[in-house]
């Protein structure tokens, strides 16, 4: 009798723990997206590298599809401009965010507003974005990106 009670208690705790972990994943993803966007705005390549999958694909309206290596080559150039003051990100804001979960994968859509200051003045751009995020090794990582400029 005591053994069956102990088994029921252990199973109950395991199930409760599994439910807690699963229910916290959407919150973890939202935190990861915010962390990623802050790192991008600030040029924190170490954080961005850790938060992208090895087979990452990046697509935008002005270039061909590139992988992680080519995207980081672009980021290194951009990072030099950020550090030298040639460009300054005044605002990087993700709004209208919608997240659709599919097990360990999520599709994130939204609208990004970017305000940049450079030698020619202030530029405001807006983009519709779609990101693919995967839950890998206990953390959310961005696996794919696509944007389209809004007029």
Short mmCIF file of C-alpha atoms in Angstrom, two decimals:
data_model
loop_
_atom_site.label_atom_id
_atom_site.label_comp_id
_atom_site.label_asym_id
_atom_site.label_seq_id
_atom_site.Cartn_x
_atom_site.Cartn_y
_atom_site.Cartn_z
CA UNK A 1 0.00 0.00 0.00
CA UNK A 2 2.78 2.43 0.93
CA UNK A 3 4.70 1.59 -2.26
CA UNK A 4 1.71 2.27 -4.51
CA UNK A 5 1.11 5.60 -2.75
CA UNK A 6 4.77 6.52 -3.23
CA UNK A 7 4.58 5.63 -6.93
CA UNK A 8 1.45 7.76 -7.37
CA UNK A 9 3.09 10.71 -5.60
CA UNK A 10 6.27 10.42 -7.71
CA UNK A 11 4.25 10.16 -10.93
CA UNK A 12 2.16 13.15 -9.89
CA UNK A 13 5.27 15.22 -9.21
CA UNK A 14 6.78 14.20 -12.55
CA UNK A 15 3.62 15.15 -14.42
CA UNK A 16 3.36 18.46 -12.58
CA UNK A 17 7.01 19.19 -13.39
CA UNK A 18 6.49 18.37 -17.08
CA UNK A 19 3.42 20.62 -17.24
CA UNK A 20 5.30 23.47 -15.56
CA UNK A 21 8.18 23.18 -18.02
CA UNK A 22 5.87 23.07 -21.05
CA UNK A 23 3.73 25.99 -19.88
CA UNK A 24 6.80 28.15 -19.28
CA UNK A 25 8.21 27.64 -22.81
CA UNK A 26 6.11 30.41 -24.44
CA UNK A 27 7.35 32.81 -21.77
CA UNK A 28 10.95 31.68 -22.32
CA UNK A 29 10.56 32.30 -26.04
CA UNK A 30 9.26 35.84 -25.50
CA UNK A 31 12.25 36.54 -23.23
CA UNK A 32 14.63 35.04 -25.83
CA UNK A 33 13.17 37.19 -28.61
CA UNK A 34 13.64 40.33 -26.50
CA UNK A 35 17.22 39.31 -25.63
CA UNK A 36 17.99 38.61 -29.31
CA UNK A 37 16.55 41.94 -30.49
CA UNK A 38 18.48 43.87 -27.84
CA UNK A 39 21.69 42.08 -28.83
CA UNK A 40 21.06 42.93 -32.49
CA UNK A 41 20.41 46.61 -31.75
CA UNK A 42 23.56 46.81 -29.60
CA UNK A 43 25.76 44.69 -31.89
CA UNK A 44 26.37 41.96 -29.31
CA UNK A 45 27.70 39.26 -31.64
CA UNK A 46 28.49 36.77 -28.88
CA UNK A 47 24.86 36.65 -27.74
CA UNK A 48 23.56 36.54 -31.33
CA UNK A 49 25.91 33.68 -32.23
CA UNK A 50 24.80 31.62 -29.23
CA UNK A 51 21.14 32.29 -30.06
CA UNK A 52 21.20 31.15 -33.70
CA UNK A 53 21.22 27.58 -34.95
CA UNK A 54 24.22 26.27 -36.86
CA UNK A 55 22.10 25.90 -40.02
CA UNK A 56 20.55 29.38 -39.68
CA UNK A 57 19.05 30.96 -42.83
CA UNK A 58 18.57 34.71 -43.26
CA UNK A 59 16.48 36.27 -46.02
CA UNK A 60 15.52 39.87 -46.56
CA UNK A 61 14.08 41.98 -49.31
CA UNK A 62 17.45 43.29 -50.50
CA UNK A 63 19.68 40.21 -50.75
CA UNK A 64 19.86 36.53 -51.51
CA UNK A 65 19.35 33.87 -48.82
CA UNK A 66 22.46 33.61 -46.66
CA UNK A 67 23.59 31.24 -43.95
CA UNK A 68 24.99 31.89 -40.50
CA UNK A 69 28.57 32.55 -41.64
CA UNK A 70 27.58 35.16 -44.24
CA UNK A 71 25.11 36.80 -41.88
CA UNK A 72 27.81 37.12 -39.21
CA UNK A 73 30.22 38.57 -41.77
CA UNK A 74 27.59 41.28 -42.38
CA UNK A 75 27.09 41.73 -38.62
CA UNK A 76 30.84 42.18 -38.06
CA UNK A 77 30.89 45.05 -40.59
CA UNK A 78 27.76 46.55 -39.05
CA UNK A 79 29.29 46.15 -35.59
CA UNK A 80 32.35 48.19 -36.64
CA UNK A 81 30.00 50.97 -37.80
CA UNK A 82 28.13 50.80 -34.47
CA UNK A 83 31.32 50.94 -32.40
CA UNK A 84 32.82 53.79 -34.44
CA UNK A 85 29.62 55.82 -34.23
CA UNK A 86 29.13 55.76 -38.02
CA UNK A 87 25.65 54.43 -37.27
CA UNK A 88 23.60 54.55 -34.11
CA UNK A 89 20.47 52.53 -33.53
CA UNK A 90 18.05 54.92 -31.83
CA UNK A 91 15.15 52.47 -31.80
CA UNK A 92 14.59 48.80 -32.59
CA UNK A 93 11.05 47.82 -31.70
CA UNK A 94 9.12 44.63 -32.44
CA UNK A 95 5.34 45.14 -32.34
CA UNK A 96 2.25 43.19 -33.42
CA UNK A 97 4.02 40.01 -32.35
CA UNK A 98 2.20 36.73 -32.92
CA UNK A 99 3.73 33.42 -31.86
CA UNK A 100 2.49 30.05 -33.12
CA UNK A 101 3.98 27.06 -31.31
CA UNK A 102 4.47 23.68 -33.01
CA UNK A 103 6.07 21.41 -30.41
CA UNK A 104 9.75 22.50 -30.23
CA UNK A 105 9.36 25.01 -33.07
CA UNK A 106 7.67 28.39 -33.18
CA UNK A 107 6.78 30.80 -35.96
CA UNK A 108 7.06 34.41 -34.88
CA UNK A 109 5.57 37.21 -36.94
CA UNK A 110 5.43 40.92 -36.32
CA UNK A 111 6.37 44.41 -37.38
CA UNK A 112 9.81 45.88 -36.69
CA UNK A 113 10.40 49.62 -36.53
CA UNK A 114 14.03 50.71 -36.79
CA UNK A 115 15.34 54.25 -36.33
CA UNK A 116 19.00 54.72 -37.29
CA UNK A 117 21.19 57.82 -37.20
CA UNK A 118 24.13 58.05 -39.62
CA UNK A 119 26.11 60.75 -41.43
CA UNK A 120 23.17 61.46 -43.75
CA UNK A 121 20.64 61.90 -40.95
CA UNK A 122 17.90 59.90 -39.27
CA UNK A 123 16.31 57.01 -41.14
CA UNK A 124 13.08 55.31 -40.12
CA UNK A 125 12.28 51.89 -41.58
CA UNK A 126 9.52 49.37 -40.93
CA UNK A 127 9.47 45.70 -41.85
CA UNK A 128 7.06 42.77 -41.62
CA UNK A 129 9.05 39.85 -40.27
CA UNK A 130 8.74 36.11 -39.96
CA UNK A 131 11.17 34.20 -37.74
CA UNK A 132 11.50 30.49 -37.11
CA UNK A 133 12.62 29.58 -33.60
CA UNK A 134 13.52 26.09 -32.36
CA UNK A 135 13.92 24.80 -28.83
CA UNK A 136 17.35 23.20 -28.84
CA UNK A 137 19.51 22.00 -25.94
CA UNK A 138 17.25 23.63 -23.37
CA UNK A 139 17.10 27.06 -25.03
CA UNK A 140 15.28 28.87 -27.83
CA UNK A 141 17.40 29.65 -30.91
CA UNK A 142 16.50 31.51 -34.07
CA UNK A 143 16.73 29.18 -37.08
CA UNK A 144 15.33 31.40 -39.83
CA UNK A 145 14.51 35.01 -40.64
CA UNK A 146 12.65 36.80 -43.41
CA UNK A 147 11.58 40.41 -43.71
CA UNK A 148 9.83 42.63 -46.19
CA UNK A 149 10.11 46.41 -46.17
CA UNK A 150 6.91 48.34 -45.52
CA UNK A 151 6.44 51.59 -47.40
#
